[in-house]
Coordinates of C-alpha atoms in Angstrom, one line a residue:
Chain T
H6 CA -20.2 -9.7 38.5
Q7 CA -20.5 -6.0 39.1
A8 CA -19.6 -6.3 42.8
M9 CA -16.3 -7.7 41.7
A10 CA -15.2 -4.9 39.5
P11 CA -14.2 -2.1 42.3
I12 CA -12.0 -4.7 44.0
L13 CA -10.2 -5.7 40.9
L14 CA -9.8 -2.1 40.0
E15 CA -8.2 -1.3 43.6
S16 CA -5.9 -4.1 43.5
V17 CA -4.1 -3.0 40.5
G18 CA -3.9 0.9 41.4
N19 CA -4.8 4.0 39.6
E20 CA -2.8 3.3 36.5
R21 CA -4.9 0.2 35.8
T22 CA -8.2 2.2 36.5
D23 CA -7.0 5.0 34.0
Y24 CA -6.3 2.1 31.6
I25 CA -9.9 0.7 31.9
E26 CA -11.6 4.2 31.9
H27 CA -9.6 5.6 29.1
E28 CA -8.9 3.5 26.3
V29 CA -6.0 5.0 24.3
V30 CA -5.6 4.6 20.6
H31 CA -2.8 2.2 19.7
V32 CA -0.9 1.1 16.7
K33 CA 0.3 -2.1 16.0
N34 CA 3.7 -1.1 14.5
P35 CA 7.0 -1.2 16.6
H36 CA 8.7 0.8 13.8
L37 CA 6.6 3.9 14.4
D38 CA 8.1 5.2 17.6
S39 CA 11.5 5.2 16.1
M40 CA 10.5 7.5 13.1
E41 CA 11.7 11.2 13.4
E42 CA 8.8 12.3 11.3
D43 CA 5.4 11.0 10.3
I44 CA 4.1 12.2 7.1
L45 CA 0.4 11.3 6.7
Y46 CA 0.7 11.8 2.9
H47 CA -2.9 11.4 1.8
F48 CA -4.2 13.6 4.5
N49 CA -1.4 16.1 3.6
L50 CA -0.8 16.5 7.5
G51 CA 2.4 15.3 9.4
T52 CA 4.1 15.2 13.0
K53 CA 6.5 17.9 12.2
T54 CA 4.3 20.2 10.2
H55 CA 1.4 20.0 12.3
N56 CA 0.6 19.9 16.0
L57 CA -1.7 16.9 15.9
Q58 CA -2.4 16.7 19.7
S59 CA -3.8 20.4 19.8
M60 CA -5.7 19.9 16.6
F61 CA -7.2 16.5 17.2
G62 CA -6.7 15.5 20.9
D63 CA -10.4 16.1 22.0
I64 CA -11.7 14.0 19.3
K65 CA -14.2 11.2 20.7
F66 CA -16.3 10.3 17.6
V67 CA -15.1 9.7 14.0
C68 CA -17.6 9.3 11.2
V69 CA -16.4 8.2 7.9
G70 CA -18.2 7.8 4.7
G71 CA -17.5 7.4 0.9
S72 CA -18.4 10.9 -0.5
G73 CA -16.6 14.1 0.5
N74 CA -19.7 16.3 -0.3
R75 CA -21.7 14.0 2.1
M76 CA -19.4 14.2 5.0
K77 CA -19.0 17.9 4.7
A78 CA -22.9 18.0 4.8
F79 CA -22.6 15.7 8.0
A80 CA -20.1 18.0 9.7
Q81 CA -22.4 21.0 9.0
F82 CA -25.5 19.2 10.3
M83 CA -23.4 18.2 13.5
H84 CA -22.4 21.8 14.0
R85 CA -26.0 22.8 14.2
E86 CA -27.2 19.6 16.2
L87 CA -24.4 20.3 18.8
G88 CA -25.4 24.0 19.1
L89 CA -21.8 25.2 18.4
I90 CA -21.1 29.0 17.8
G91 CA -20.2 30.3 14.2
D92 CA -21.2 29.7 10.9
T93 CA -21.4 26.2 9.4
T94 CA -19.9 27.7 6.0
D95 CA -16.8 28.3 7.9
I96 CA -16.1 24.7 8.4
E97 CA -12.7 24.0 6.6
D98 CA -11.5 21.0 4.9
I99 CA -8.5 19.9 7.1
C100 CA -7.2 18.0 4.1
A101 CA -7.7 20.8 1.6
G102 CA -4.1 20.5 0.3
T103 CA -5.1 17.1 -1.3
D104 CA -8.2 15.8 -2.9
R105 CA -7.8 12.2 -1.9
Y106 CA -9.8 12.7 1.3
S107 CA -11.8 15.4 3.1
M108 CA -11.9 16.1 6.6
Y109 CA -13.8 18.3 9.0
K110 CA -13.9 18.7 12.8
V111 CA -16.9 19.7 14.8
G112 CA -16.4 19.7 18.3
P113 CA -15.2 16.2 19.4
V114 CA -16.7 14.9 16.1
L115 CA -14.4 14.1 13.3
S116 CA -16.1 13.8 9.8
I117 CA -13.9 12.1 6.9
S118 CA -14.4 10.7 3.6
H119 CA -12.7 7.6 2.3
G120 CA -13.6 7.0 -1.2
M121 CA -15.0 3.7 -2.5
G122 CA -13.8 0.2 -2.0
V123 CA -11.5 -1.6 0.5
P124 CA -8.1 -0.4 -0.7
S125 CA -9.4 3.4 -0.5
I126 CA -10.7 3.0 3.0
S127 CA -7.6 1.1 4.3
I128 CA -5.3 4.0 3.3
M129 CA -7.5 6.1 5.1
L130 CA -7.6 4.1 8.2
H131 CA -4.1 3.6 8.4
E132 CA -3.5 7.3 8.6
L133 CA -6.4 8.0 10.6
I134 CA -5.4 5.6 13.5
K135 CA -1.9 6.9 13.2
L136 CA -3.5 10.6 13.7
L137 CA -5.4 9.6 16.7
Y138 CA -2.4 7.8 18.0
H139 CA 0.1 10.9 17.5
A140 CA -2.8 13.1 19.0
K141 CA -2.9 10.8 22.1
C142 CA -6.7 10.4 21.8
S143 CA -8.6 8.2 24.1
D144 CA -12.1 6.5 24.3
V145 CA -12.8 7.0 20.6
T146 CA -15.8 5.5 18.7
L147 CA -15.4 5.0 15.0
I148 CA -18.5 4.7 12.8
R149 CA -19.0 4.1 9.0
I150 CA -22.1 5.9 7.8
G151 CA -22.6 4.8 4.1
T152 CA -25.0 3.6 1.6
S153 CA -25.5 0.1 0.4
G154 CA -27.8 -2.1 -1.6
G155 CA -30.4 -3.9 0.4
V156 CA -31.2 -7.5 0.4
G157 CA -34.9 -8.1 1.0
L158 CA -35.5 -4.7 2.6
E159 CA -37.7 -1.8 1.9
P160 CA -35.5 0.9 0.3
G161 CA -34.3 3.5 2.9
T162 CA -33.9 1.1 5.6
V163 CA -31.0 1.6 8.0
V164 CA -28.8 -1.4 8.6
I165 CA -26.4 -1.8 11.6
T166 CA -24.0 -4.3 10.8
D167 CA -24.0 -7.4 12.9
R168 CA -21.1 -9.2 11.3
A169 CA -19.2 -8.0 8.2
V170 CA -18.7 -10.8 5.8
D171 CA -17.0 -11.4 2.6
S172 CA -18.4 -12.4 -0.9
F173 CA -18.2 -16.2 0.5
F174 CA -20.3 -15.0 3.7
R175 CA -17.5 -15.5 5.9
P176 CA -16.8 -12.9 8.9
Q177 CA -13.4 -12.4 7.8
F178 CA -11.0 -10.2 5.8
E179 CA -7.9 -11.4 3.8
Q180 CA -5.0 -9.1 3.8
V181 CA -2.0 -9.8 1.5
V182 CA 1.1 -8.8 3.5
L183 CA 4.7 -9.4 1.7
G184 CA 3.0 -11.9 -0.8
K185 CA 1.4 -13.9 2.0
V186 CA -2.4 -14.0 2.6
I187 CA -3.4 -13.3 6.3
V188 CA -6.8 -13.7 7.5
R189 CA -8.4 -11.2 10.2
S190 CA -11.6 -11.3 12.2
T191 CA -14.3 -8.7 11.2
E192 CA -16.0 -8.8 14.6
L193 CA -17.5 -5.5 15.5
D194 CA -18.6 -4.1 18.9
A195 CA -22.0 -5.9 19.9
N196 CA -22.8 -3.5 22.6
L197 CA -22.2 -0.5 20.5
A198 CA -24.6 -2.0 17.7
Q199 CA -27.3 -2.5 20.5
E200 CA -26.7 1.0 21.6
L201 CA -27.2 2.4 18.1
L202 CA -30.4 0.2 17.4
Q203 CA -31.8 1.6 21.0
C204 CA -31.2 5.0 19.7
A205 CA -33.0 4.2 16.2
T206 CA -36.1 3.1 18.3
E207 CA -36.1 6.6 19.6
I208 CA -36.1 8.4 16.4
P209 CA -39.5 8.5 14.5
N210 CA -39.7 7.3 11.0
L211 CA -36.0 5.5 10.9
P212 CA -36.8 2.2 10.1
T213 CA -33.5 0.1 11.2
V214 CA -32.4 -3.3 11.5
I215 CA -29.2 -5.3 12.8
G216 CA -28.0 -7.8 10.1
N217 CA -24.9 -9.0 8.2
T218 CA -23.2 -6.8 5.7
M219 CA -21.5 -8.3 2.7
C220 CA -18.5 -6.5 1.6
T221 CA -17.4 -6.9 -2.0
H222 CA -14.6 -5.6 -4.1
D223 CA -16.6 -4.9 -7.0
F224 CA -20.0 -2.9 -7.7
Y225 CA -21.2 -4.8 -10.8
E226 CA -20.3 -8.5 -11.4
G227 CA -19.2 -8.9 -7.5
Q228 CA -22.5 -7.9 -6.2
G229 CA -24.5 -9.8 -9.0
R230 CA -25.6 -7.0 -11.0
L231 CA -27.0 -7.6 -14.6
D232 CA -26.1 -3.9 -15.7
G233 CA -22.4 -3.7 -15.9
A234 CA -20.0 -3.7 -18.9
L235 CA -19.4 -7.1 -18.3
C236 CA -22.1 -9.9 -17.1
S237 CA -21.7 -13.7 -17.9
F238 CA -24.5 -14.8 -15.7
S239 CA -28.4 -15.1 -15.7
T240 CA -31.1 -13.3 -13.8
E241 CA -32.0 -16.6 -12.1
E242 CA -28.2 -17.1 -11.0
K243 CA -28.1 -13.6 -9.7
L244 CA -31.3 -14.3 -7.6
E245 CA -30.1 -17.5 -6.5
Y246 CA -26.9 -15.8 -5.1
L247 CA -28.9 -13.1 -3.4
R248 CA -31.1 -15.8 -1.7
K249 CA -27.9 -17.5 -0.5
A250 CA -26.9 -14.3 1.0
H251 CA -30.1 -13.6 2.5
E252 CA -30.1 -17.2 4.1
A253 CA -26.6 -16.4 5.5
G254 CA -28.1 -13.3 7.2
V255 CA -26.9 -10.7 4.8
R256 CA -29.4 -7.6 4.7
N257 CA -26.9 -5.2 2.8
I258 CA -24.1 -5.2 0.3
E259 CA -21.4 -2.5 0.5
M260 CA -17.6 -2.4 -0.4
E261 CA -15.6 -1.2 2.8
S262 CA -17.1 -3.0 6.0
T263 CA -14.8 -6.0 6.1
V264 CA -11.4 -3.9 6.4
F265 CA -13.1 -1.3 8.3
A266 CA -13.9 -3.9 11.2
A267 CA -10.8 -5.8 10.8
M268 CA -8.4 -2.7 11.2
C269 CA -10.5 -1.0 14.0
R270 CA -10.8 -4.4 16.0
I271 CA -6.7 -4.8 15.8
C272 CA -6.4 -1.5 17.1
G273 CA -8.7 -1.5 19.9
L274 CA -11.2 0.9 18.4
K275 CA -14.8 0.5 19.2
A276 CA -16.5 0.5 15.7
A277 CA -20.0 0.2 13.9
V278 CA -21.3 0.2 10.5
V279 CA -24.3 2.0 9.7
C280 CA -25.5 1.9 6.2
V281 CA -28.9 3.0 4.5
T282 CA -30.1 0.8 1.7
L283 CA -30.8 2.7 -1.6
L284 CA -32.6 0.0 -3.4
D285 CA -33.9 -3.7 -2.9
R286 CA -31.3 -5.9 -4.9
F287 CA -34.1 -8.4 -5.1
E288 CA -36.1 -5.9 -7.0
G289 CA -33.3 -4.5 -9.5
D290 CA -29.7 -3.2 -9.9
Q291 CA -30.2 0.2 -11.1
I292 CA -30.4 3.2 -8.7
S293 CA -33.2 4.9 -10.4
T294 CA -34.7 6.6 -7.1
P295 CA -35.4 10.5 -7.6
H296 CA -32.4 12.5 -6.4
D297 CA -34.5 14.0 -3.6
V298 CA -35.5 10.8 -2.0
L299 CA -32.0 9.2 -2.2
T300 CA -30.9 12.6 -0.5
E301 CA -33.3 11.8 2.4
Y302 CA -32.3 8.4 2.7
Q303 CA -28.7 9.4 2.8
Q304 CA -29.4 11.7 5.8
R305 CA -30.9 8.7 7.8
P306 CA -27.7 7.4 9.2
Q307 CA -26.5 11.0 9.9
C308 CA -29.8 11.6 12.1
L309 CA -28.8 8.3 13.9
M310 CA -25.5 9.6 14.6
S311 CA -26.6 13.0 15.9
H312 CA -28.9 11.3 18.2
F313 CA -26.3 8.7 19.5
I314 CA -23.4 11.3 19.9
K315 CA -25.9 13.8 21.6
K316 CA -27.0 11.0 24.0
R317 CA -23.5 10.0 24.7
L318 CA -22.6 13.6 25.5
G319 CA -25.6 14.1 27.9
L320 CA -27.2 16.6 25.9
F321 CA -30.7 15.3 26.2
D322 CA -30.6 15.8 30.1
Chain L
H12 CA 2.9 -10.1 -44.9
Q13 CA 1.7 -6.5 -45.8
A14 CA 0.9 -7.6 -49.4
M15 CA -1.6 -9.8 -48.1
A16 CA -3.9 -7.3 -46.2
P17 CA -5.5 -5.6 -49.2
I18 CA -6.6 -8.9 -50.8
L19 CA -8.0 -10.1 -47.5
L20 CA -9.9 -6.8 -47.1
E21 CA -11.3 -6.7 -50.5
S22 CA -12.5 -10.4 -50.2
V23 CA -14.8 -9.6 -47.3
G24 CA -16.1 -6.3 -48.6
N25 CA -16.7 -2.9 -47.4
E26 CA -18.1 -3.9 -44.0
R27 CA -15.3 -6.2 -43.1
T28 CA -12.9 -3.2 -43.9
D29 CA -14.9 -0.9 -41.7
Y30 CA -14.7 -3.5 -38.9
I31 CA -10.8 -3.5 -39.3
E32 CA -10.3 0.1 -39.7
H33 CA -12.8 1.1 -37.1
E34 CA -12.6 -0.9 -33.6
V35 CA -16.1 -0.1 -32.1
V36 CA -16.1 -0.3 -28.3
H37 CA -18.1 -3.0 -27.2
V38 CA -19.4 -4.3 -23.9
K39 CA -19.7 -8.1 -22.8
N40 CA -23.3 -8.0 -21.3
P41 CA -26.1 -9.6 -23.2
H42 CA -28.6 -8.1 -20.8
L43 CA -27.6 -4.4 -21.6
D44 CA -29.4 -4.1 -25.0
S45 CA -32.7 -5.0 -23.6
M46 CA -32.6 -2.3 -20.8
E47 CA -34.7 0.6 -21.6
E48 CA -32.6 3.1 -19.8
D49 CA -29.0 2.9 -18.6
I50 CA -28.2 5.1 -15.7
L51 CA -24.6 5.5 -15.2
Y52 CA -24.9 6.3 -11.3
H53 CA -21.5 7.2 -10.3
F54 CA -21.1 9.6 -13.3
N55 CA -24.5 11.0 -12.9
L56 CA -25.3 10.4 -16.6
G57 CA -27.7 8.5 -18.3
T58 CA -29.1 7.2 -21.6
K59 CA -32.4 9.0 -21.1
T60 CA -31.3 12.0 -19.6
H61 CA -28.3 12.7 -21.8
N62 CA -27.4 12.2 -25.6
L63 CA -24.5 10.4 -24.9
Q64 CA -23.5 10.0 -28.8
S65 CA -23.5 13.8 -29.3
M66 CA -21.5 14.4 -26.0
F67 CA -18.9 11.7 -26.4
G68 CA -19.3 10.2 -30.0
D69 CA -15.9 11.6 -31.3
I70 CA -13.8 10.6 -28.2
K71 CA -10.5 8.7 -29.4
F72 CA -8.3 9.1 -26.1
V73 CA -9.3 8.5 -22.6
C74 CA -6.9 9.3 -20.0
V75 CA -7.6 8.3 -16.4
G76 CA -5.9 9.0 -13.2
G77 CA -6.5 8.9 -9.4
S78 CA -6.8 12.3 -8.4
G79 CA -9.7 14.8 -9.6
N80 CA -7.5 17.6 -9.5
R81 CA -4.9 16.1 -11.5
M82 CA -7.2 15.1 -14.2
K83 CA -8.6 18.6 -14.2
A84 CA -5.1 20.0 -14.5
F85 CA -4.3 17.6 -17.4
A86 CA -7.3 18.5 -19.3
Q87 CA -6.4 22.3 -19.1
F88 CA -2.9 21.2 -20.0
M89 CA -4.4 19.3 -23.1
H90 CA -6.5 22.3 -24.0
R91 CA -3.6 24.5 -24.4
E92 CA -1.5 21.7 -26.0
L93 CA -4.1 21.2 -28.8
G94 CA -4.5 24.9 -29.4
L95 CA -8.2 24.8 -28.9
I96 CA -10.0 28.0 -28.5
G97 CA -11.6 29.3 -25.3
D98 CA -10.6 29.6 -21.8
T99 CA -9.1 26.8 -19.8
T100 CA -11.1 27.9 -16.7
D101 CA -14.3 27.2 -18.7
I102 CA -13.7 23.4 -19.0
E103 CA -16.5 21.8 -16.7
D104 CA -16.8 18.9 -14.7
I105 CA -19.2 16.7 -16.7
C106 CA -19.8 14.7 -13.4
A107 CA -20.4 17.9 -11.4
G108 CA -23.7 16.5 -10.2
T109 CA -21.6 13.7 -8.1
D110 CA -18.1 13.7 -6.2
R111 CA -17.5 10.2 -7.1
Y112 CA -15.4 10.9 -10.1
S113 CA -14.5 14.1 -12.2
M114 CA -14.6 14.1 -16.0
Y115 CA -13.4 16.7 -18.4
K116 CA -13.6 16.7 -22.4
V117 CA -11.2 18.4 -24.3
G118 CA -11.7 17.9 -28.0
P119 CA -11.1 14.1 -28.7
V120 CA -9.7 13.7 -25.2
L121 CA -11.5 12.6 -22.0
S122 CA -10.0 13.0 -18.7
I123 CA -11.3 11.3 -15.8
S124 CA -10.4 10.6 -12.2
H125 CA -10.8 7.0 -10.6
G126 CA -10.1 7.4 -7.0
M127 CA -7.7 4.8 -5.3
G128 CA -7.6 1.3 -5.4
V129 CA -8.9 -1.7 -7.6
P130 CA -12.8 -1.4 -6.6
S131 CA -12.8 2.4 -7.3
I132 CA -11.4 2.2 -10.7
S133 CA -13.4 -0.8 -11.6
I134 CA -16.7 1.1 -10.9
M135 CA -15.5 3.7 -13.2
L136 CA -14.3 1.5 -15.9
H137 CA -17.8 -0.3 -15.9
E138 CA -19.5 2.9 -16.4
L139 CA -16.8 4.3 -18.9
I140 CA -16.9 1.5 -21.2
K141 CA -20.9 1.6 -21.2
L142 CA -20.6 5.4 -22.1
L143 CA -18.4 4.7 -24.9
Y144 CA -20.6 1.9 -26.1
H145 CA -23.8 3.8 -25.8
A146 CA -21.8 6.9 -27.5
K147 CA -20.9 4.5 -30.4
C148 CA -17.1 5.4 -30.1
S149 CA -14.7 3.9 -32.2
D150 CA -10.8 3.4 -32.1
V151 CA -10.5 4.7 -28.5
T152 CA -7.2 4.5 -26.7
L153 CA -7.2 4.3 -23.0
I154 CA -4.4 5.0 -20.9
R155 CA -4.0 5.3 -17.0
I156 CA -1.6 8.0 -16.1
G157 CA -0.9 7.6 -12.6
T158 CA 1.8 7.9 -9.6
S159 CA 3.6 5.0 -8.1
G160 CA 6.3 3.7 -6.0
G161 CA 9.5 2.9 -7.8
V162 CA 11.6 -0.5 -7.3
G163 CA 15.2 0.3 -8.0
L164 CA 14.5 3.2 -10.1
E165 CA 15.5 7.1 -9.7
P166 CA 12.4 8.9 -8.2
G167 CA 10.8 10.6 -11.4
T168 CA 11.2 7.9 -13.7
V169 CA 8.3 7.0 -15.9
V170 CA 7.3 3.3 -16.1
I171 CA 5.2 2.1 -19.2
T172 CA 3.8 -1.2 -18.0
D173 CA 4.9 -4.2 -19.8
R174 CA 2.8 -6.7 -17.6
A175 CA 0.5 -5.7 -14.7
V176 CA 1.1 -8.5 -12.1
D177 CA -0.7 -9.1 -8.7
S178 CA 1.0 -9.3 -5.3
F179 CA 2.3 -12.7 -6.3
F180 CA 4.1 -11.5 -9.4
R181 CA 1.3 -13.1 -11.6
P182 CA 0.1 -11.4 -14.7
Q183 CA -3.6 -12.0 -13.7
F184 CA -6.6 -10.5 -12.0
E185 CA -8.9 -12.4 -9.6
Q186 CA -12.5 -11.4 -10.0
V187 CA -15.2 -12.8 -7.5
V188 CA -18.5 -13.3 -9.6
L189 CA -21.5 -14.4 -7.6
G190 CA -19.1 -16.1 -4.9
K191 CA -16.8 -17.8 -7.3
V192 CA -13.3 -16.8 -8.4
I193 CA -12.7 -15.9 -12.1
V194 CA -9.1 -15.3 -13.3
R195 CA -8.6 -13.0 -16.0
S196 CA -5.5 -12.1 -18.0
T197 CA -3.9 -8.7 -17.7
E198 CA -2.2 -8.4 -20.9
L199 CA -1.7 -5.1 -22.2
D200 CA -1.1 -3.8 -26.0
A201 CA 2.7 -4.4 -26.6
N202 CA 2.5 -2.1 -29.7
L203 CA 1.1 0.7 -27.8
A204 CA 3.8 0.5 -25.1
Q205 CA 6.4 0.6 -27.8
E206 CA 4.9 3.6 -29.4
L207 CA 4.7 5.4 -26.0
L208 CA 8.3 4.5 -25.4
Q209 CA 9.2 5.9 -28.7
C210 CA 7.5 9.1 -27.7
A211 CA 9.4 9.2 -24.4
T212 CA 12.6 9.2 -26.3
E213 CA 11.6 12.2 -28.1
I214 CA 10.9 14.4 -25.1
P215 CA 13.9 15.8 -23.4
N216 CA 14.4 15.0 -19.6
L217 CA 11.7 12.3 -19.5
P218 CA 13.5 9.3 -17.9
T219 CA 11.2 6.3 -19.1
V220 CA 11.5 2.6 -18.9
I221 CA 9.3 -0.4 -19.8
G222 CA 8.8 -2.9 -16.8
N223 CA 6.3 -5.0 -15.0
T224 CA 3.8 -3.1 -12.6
M225 CA 2.8 -4.6 -9.4
C226 CA -1.0 -3.8 -8.5
T227 CA -1.8 -4.3 -4.7
H228 CA -5.0 -3.8 -2.5
D229 CA -3.2 -2.2 0.1
F230 CA -0.8 0.8 0.2
Y231 CA 0.9 0.0 3.6
E232 CA 1.1 -3.6 4.5
G233 CA 0.4 -4.8 1.1
Q234 CA 3.2 -2.9 -0.4
G235 CA 5.8 -3.7 2.5
R236 CA 5.6 -0.3 3.9
L237 CA 7.2 -0.1 7.6
D238 CA 5.2 3.1 8.4
G239 CA 1.4 2.1 8.5
A240 CA -0.8 1.6 11.7
L241 CA -0.1 -2.0 11.3
C242 CA 3.2 -3.7 10.8
S243 CA 4.3 -7.1 11.8
F244 CA 7.5 -7.7 9.5
S245 CA 11.0 -6.5 9.8
T246 CA 13.0 -4.0 7.4
E247 CA 15.0 -7.0 6.3
E248 CA 11.8 -8.9 5.2
K249 CA 10.4 -5.9 3.4
L250 CA 13.5 -5.6 1.3
E251 CA 13.5 -9.3 0.7
Y252 CA 10.2 -9.0 -1.0
L253 CA 11.2 -5.9 -2.8
R254 CA 14.2 -7.9 -4.2
K255 CA 11.9 -10.8 -5.2
A256 CA 9.5 -8.2 -7.1
H257 CA 12.6 -6.7 -8.8
E258 CA 13.7 -9.9 -9.7
A259 CA 10.2 -10.8 -11.4
G260 CA 10.8 -7.6 -13.6
V261 CA 8.4 -5.3 -11.4
R262 CA 9.8 -1.7 -11.5
N263 CA 6.8 0.1 -9.9
I264 CA 3.9 -0.6 -7.4
E265 CA 0.6 0.9 -7.7
M266 CA -3.2 -0.1 -7.0
E267 CA -5.2 -0.2 -10.1
S268 CA -3.2 -1.6 -13.1
T269 CA -4.3 -5.4 -13.0
V270 CA -8.4 -4.6 -13.4
F271 CA -7.6 -1.7 -15.7
A272 CA -5.7 -4.2 -18.0
A273 CA -8.0 -7.2 -17.5
M274 CA -11.3 -5.1 -18.2
C275 CA -9.8 -3.3 -21.1
R276 CA -8.7 -6.3 -22.7
I277 CA -12.2 -8.1 -22.6
C278 CA -13.8 -5.1 -24.1
G279 CA -11.4 -5.0 -26.8
L280 CA -9.8 -1.5 -25.9
K281 CA -6.3 -0.8 -26.5
A282 CA -4.9 0.2 -23.2
A283 CA -1.5 1.2 -21.4
V284 CA -0.5 2.1 -17.9
V285 CA 1.9 5.2 -17.7
C286 CA 2.9 5.9 -13.9
V287 CA 5.8 8.1 -12.4
T288 CA 7.6 6.9 -9.6
L289 CA 7.5 9.3 -6.6
L290 CA 10.2 7.3 -4.7
D291 CA 12.5 4.3 -4.7
R292 CA 10.9 1.8 -2.5
F293 CA 14.4 0.5 -1.8
E294 CA 15.3 3.7 -0.1
G295 CA 12.4 4.2 2.0
D296 CA 8.4 4.3 2.5
Q297 CA 7.4 7.9 3.3
I298 CA 6.7 10.5 0.4
S299 CA 8.6 13.4 1.8
T300 CA 9.8 14.7 -1.5
P301 CA 8.9 18.6 -1.6
H302 CA 5.7 19.5 -3.0
D303 CA 6.9 21.2 -6.1
V304 CA 9.1 18.3 -7.2
L305 CA 6.4 16.0 -6.8
T306 CA 4.1 18.4 -8.9
E307 CA 6.8 18.3 -11.6
Y308 CA 7.1 14.3 -11.3
Q309 CA 3.2 14.1 -11.9
Q310 CA 3.5 16.3 -15.0
R311 CA 5.6 13.7 -16.6
P312 CA 3.1 11.2 -17.9
Q313 CA 1.0 14.2 -18.9
C314 CA 3.8 15.4 -21.3
L315 CA 4.2 12.1 -22.7
M316 CA 0.3 11.9 -23.3
S317 CA 0.3 15.3 -25.1
H318 CA 3.3 14.2 -27.2
F319 CA 1.6 10.8 -27.9
I320 CA -1.8 12.2 -28.7
K321 CA -0.5 15.1 -30.9
K322 CA 1.5 12.7 -32.8
R323 CA -1.4 10.4 -33.4
L324 CA -3.5 13.4 -34.5
G325 CA -0.8 14.4 -36.9
L326 CA -0.2 17.8 -35.2
F327 CA 3.6 17.7 -35.8
D328 CA 3.6 17.5 -39.4

């Protein structure tokens, strides 16, 4: 198959080659180009007030996660890992004018918080994808690094998502558009997942698996927890649901992966979800692990990201 | 009817009287009382590490809103309005150990941020209701003070929610529990809404209406915006959807009201939703209003809250 590629490329000329070599971030909205100005309200950025291309044009890796503090720590960590000059305390929150999200840029890496749940990450993704589009970014890889509940895994295990599934174990995301339900595929980039798994094997003490990730819209009842303000089911019914999830290949549960996968796919962004498990849901519901152990767990996806990015940038030669 | 009340109260004794006079916050979870410890993970609080009753037992009003900065400003504003001693800069974030939510206490008023979207506010509500339960709080009124898009209203108008409806204009909230869809009523306290409307008439320059509030799970496609990264509909289709919403009594659109109404109702909490509109969605999608005007708009629900709380506390005598 490889022998065919050069012939095909030649036959369509340079533009086609450029297209294949540089995948430009695109939006799926015909209205956007006719807008005089685009205000990215929840980032406190805009096309008239900011030169987005000069600010963000060199971005190649976007890492997103729920907590602003964690994404700031990741930016500082990447600053050291990439051997960049300057003090890590100088890394500024690009979205400092709003407290909806936090955003940090470290060389070709953008680190952004997205809050909790599908609606919160979806607002961020709409504005992020528009930002990358306005900035004329190309060949961008987008990775969610988060925390999750494990399903039959030792706490601290990192799960690279194979398929992002909903509460009914279906690899799809339902989006309501003008009062009609639209179903979107949540397929992620399989090559990227394998590349990340390979990276994980090259790092000591980073237990990592590929598995399905269930995305719910609620942390308590929606994930079968017995410790919320509301609970109408028994311990046995909870365990039965988790067993069914496990049979469907689910290895962890979080609250953002389906819309993340669906939106990245539509916009042609190569994407992956890498979440560490903080507990095994077969063993309990409460996160009672000591703070320092949780902190170490949360650094694991960050270590994997650093290794992956440095390898991609050829910094291990 | 009023003549009947004393007889009924007498006939059931003091306990019954106490029950009627003091509505205790309750949870709907039989598992909770058998738990040795309850860790409110996203608040960084717990029943073993904190004396919740001494910290929160006197709470009578809980105001919640999306932004941490805004809820901090509200706490400082209430501190001045209630004439409390001490410097407003000393008001500490009770959840300082986590950046998931912010929480401030000012006398009998608790001010908490909930992030954006149904999943984010639902995590907060589970832990808030458990907190109020553990703290043995009684007669608590819970009010969401937020921002929203208006439907046929002058920007800056405050909407007190009559019915919280979903994207299909139904006054219900669908919760997935163990892979099954459960439908819950989103009925709010009609007397409280009227009491708030009366308060609004007593404040100059506070345009206020009672109307239905539509709660969506997406800010862009889900609310018919033409300016997201994805958009597959025309301007005319957008306007048609907004017209239908208006016909169904919808006067504003936000992203948290249905689950807020449903959970408060189940747990016996008197609740209201008071959101200011930042724009009229018939006129546009982008929030391009100058920052100082937006800031003034966002203070309007806070002014209404202050008036309501001071009136309830008898501070206008």
